[in-house]
Coordinates of C-alpha atoms in Angstrom, one line a residue:
G1 CA 15.8 -4.6 1.6
D2 CA 18.3 -7.3 0.6
T3 CA 17.0 -7.5 -2.6
F4 CA 16.8 -3.9 -2.8
E5 CA 20.7 -3.6 -1.9
M6 CA 21.2 -6.2 -4.4
F7 CA 19.7 -4.1 -7.4
L8 CA 21.3 -0.9 -5.9
N9 CA 24.9 -2.7 -6.0
Y10 CA 23.8 -4.0 -9.8
V11 CA 23.2 -0.3 -11.0
G12 CA 26.3 1.0 -9.3
G13 CA 24.7 3.0 -6.8
H14 CA 23.1 5.5 -8.9
K15 CA 21.5 8.2 -7.0
R16 CA 18.0 7.6 -9.0
C17 CA 17.4 4.8 -7.9
K18 CA 15.0 4.4 -5.7
I19 CA 12.0 3.1 -3.7
L20 CA 8.2 2.8 -4.0
L21 CA 7.6 2.4 -0.4
D22 CA 4.5 0.0 -0.5
L23 CA 3.9 -1.6 3.3
S24 CA 1.4 -3.2 2.3
H25 CA 3.3 -5.7 0.5
M26 CA 5.5 -6.0 3.7
V27 CA 2.5 -7.2 5.5
L28 CA 2.0 -9.7 3.1
N29 CA 5.2 -10.9 3.1
G30 CA 5.1 -11.6 6.9
M31 CA 7.4 -8.3 7.7
T32 CA 6.1 -6.9 11.4
N33 CA 5.8 -3.3 12.1
D34 CA 9.3 -3.2 13.7
N35 CA 10.6 -4.8 10.5
M36 CA 9.2 -2.2 8.3
L37 CA 10.2 0.9 10.6
S38 CA 13.8 -0.6 10.2
F39 CA 13.4 -1.0 6.6
I40 CA 12.6 2.9 6.4
R41 CA 15.4 4.1 8.7
R42 CA 17.7 1.9 6.7
F43 CA 16.3 3.2 3.3
K44 CA 15.7 6.6 4.3
D45 CA 17.7 8.4 1.5
R46 CA 16.4 6.0 -0.8
I47 CA 12.7 6.3 -0.5
G48 CA 11.3 8.6 -3.0
M49 CA 7.5 7.8 -2.9
M50 CA 4.9 5.9 -0.9
H51 CA 2.0 4.1 -1.4
V52 CA -0.5 4.3 1.6
K53 CA -2.1 0.8 1.5
D54 CA -3.0 -1.4 4.4
G55 CA -2.8 -4.9 5.0
E56 CA -3.2 -8.0 6.6
F57 CA -1.3 -11.5 7.0
N58 CA -3.1 -14.3 9.2
P59 CA -1.5 -17.2 7.9
T60 CA -2.8 -21.0 8.6
D61 CA -2.0 -23.9 7.9
G62 CA -3.8 -24.1 5.1
G63 CA -2.5 -20.9 2.9
G64 CA 0.7 -18.7 3.3
V65 CA 0.5 -15.3 1.9
Y66 CA -1.2 -15.3 -1.3
S67 CA -3.3 -18.9 -0.7
S68 CA -2.7 -20.1 -3.9
Y69 CA -5.8 -20.2 -6.1
H70 CA -8.5 -18.7 -3.4
K71 CA -10.5 -15.5 -4.1
W72 CA -9.2 -12.5 -2.5
P73 CA -11.6 -12.5 0.8
Q74 CA -10.5 -16.2 1.7
R75 CA -6.7 -15.5 1.3
Q76 CA -4.3 -15.5 4.4
G77 CA -2.6 -12.2 3.1
R78 CA -5.0 -9.5 1.7
F79 CA -5.1 -6.0 1.0
R80 CA -7.3 -4.3 3.2
S81 CA -8.7 -0.4 3.6
L82 CA -6.6 1.9 4.9
G83 CA -7.0 1.7 8.8
D84 CA -8.4 -1.8 8.8
G85 CA -5.7 -3.8 7.9
Q86 CA -1.9 -4.3 10.6
I87 CA -0.2 -1.5 9.4
N88 CA 0.3 0.9 12.6
Y89 CA 0.1 4.0 10.4
A90 CA 0.3 6.3 13.2
V91 CA 4.0 5.1 14.3
V92 CA 4.7 5.3 10.1
F93 CA 3.8 8.3 9.4
A94 CA 5.3 9.8 13.0
V95 CA 9.0 8.1 11.9
L96 CA 8.8 9.7 8.5
K97 CA 8.3 13.0 9.6
S98 CA 10.9 12.4 12.4
L99 CA 13.5 11.4 9.6
G100 CA 12.4 14.7 7.9
L101 CA 11.5 12.9 4.5
P102 CA 9.8 14.9 1.9
L103 CA 7.8 12.3 0.4
W104 CA 4.7 12.0 -2.3
A105 CA 2.4 9.7 -0.4
T106 CA -0.7 8.5 -2.6
V107 CA -3.4 6.3 -1.3
E108 CA -3.6 3.0 -3.4
W109 CA -6.7 1.9 -2.0
E110 CA -7.6 -2.0 -2.4
D111 CA -10.1 -3.8 -0.1
C112 CA -11.1 -7.3 -0.5
A113 CA -13.3 -7.5 2.8
G114 CA -16.1 -5.6 1.6
K115 CA -15.5 -1.7 1.2
G116 CA -16.3 -0.2 -2.0
W117 CA -14.0 1.9 -3.4
A118 CA -15.4 5.5 -3.0
Q119 CA -15.6 4.9 0.9
G120 CA -12.1 3.5 0.8
V121 CA -10.7 6.5 -0.8
R122 CA -12.4 8.4 1.2
E123 CA -11.4 7.1 4.6
G124 CA -8.1 6.6 3.3
A125 CA -8.0 10.8 2.6
Q126 CA -9.2 11.4 5.3
F127 CA -6.6 9.6 7.7
V128 CA -3.4 10.5 5.4
N129 CA -4.7 14.1 6.4
A130 CA -5.1 13.4 9.9
W131 CA -1.9 11.7 10.1
L132 CA 0.0 14.6 8.3
S133 CA -1.7 17.5 10.1
G134 CA -0.8 15.4 13.4
T135 CA -4.3 15.0 14.1
T136 CA -6.0 11.7 15.6
P137 CA -8.0 10.0 12.2
P138 CA -11.3 9.2 12.2
T139 CA -13.4 6.3 14.0
R140 CA -13.3 3.3 11.1
T141 CA -17.0 2.6 9.4
A142 CA -18.5 -0.6 8.4
A143 CA -18.8 -1.1 5.2
E144 CA -21.5 1.5 3.4
A145 CA -21.5 -0.6 -0.1
H146 CA -19.4 -3.8 -1.1
S147 CA -17.9 -2.8 -5.1
D148 CA -19.8 -4.2 -7.9
G149 CA -17.0 -6.6 -8.6
A150 CA -13.4 -7.5 -7.3
F151 CA -10.9 -4.7 -6.6
D152 CA -8.4 -6.2 -8.8
D153 CA -10.5 -7.1 -11.8
F154 CA -9.7 -3.6 -13.9
A155 CA -10.7 -5.5 -17.5
A156 CA -14.3 -6.1 -16.4
A157 CA -15.2 -2.9 -16.7
G158 CA -14.5 -2.2 -19.9
A159 CA -12.8 0.6 -22.0
D160 CA -13.4 4.3 -22.9
K161 CA -11.8 4.3 -26.0
K162 CA -12.5 7.9 -26.3
L163 CA -11.4 8.7 -23.1
I164 CA -8.1 7.1 -23.1
A165 CA -7.3 8.4 -26.7
S166 CA -8.2 11.8 -25.3
I167 CA -6.0 11.2 -22.6
L168 CA -2.7 9.7 -24.4
G169 CA -3.4 12.5 -26.8
I170 CA -4.6 11.0 -29.9
A171 CA -8.0 11.8 -30.3

């Protein structure tokens, strides 16, 4: 929040200066659910979109937020499938609704603790739909399948150059 206010001042309070709300990064910076709710209320007029992703932060005497060079599953701060982390999204969505914020909410899936992307995205969509409709989110399930690689190792998959060219309209 303080850094955003510095940036907002730098751009002269421009009306298009908006926040992409991503609470998972707030968790990894040690913010509590109460801190996050205060942030949402404080910047309600500046929040333009939301990444709905979970996270957890369990610091120890051996590591903090990113835990130096450990692999993601061993880090104290890590991203989790929606509903498996420490963010109380039921309260977050209730506050967003009470403030009348018409946000785009996208599920941004990352999970270093075992769930594969297909399960994580499916469950994430079910949770967001439940919260938006005011119903109870489904019960969390155990990991159905592990990802073949690290969630953040996008380069290992290679590139489909024809597909990329087609998407960019240069094929």
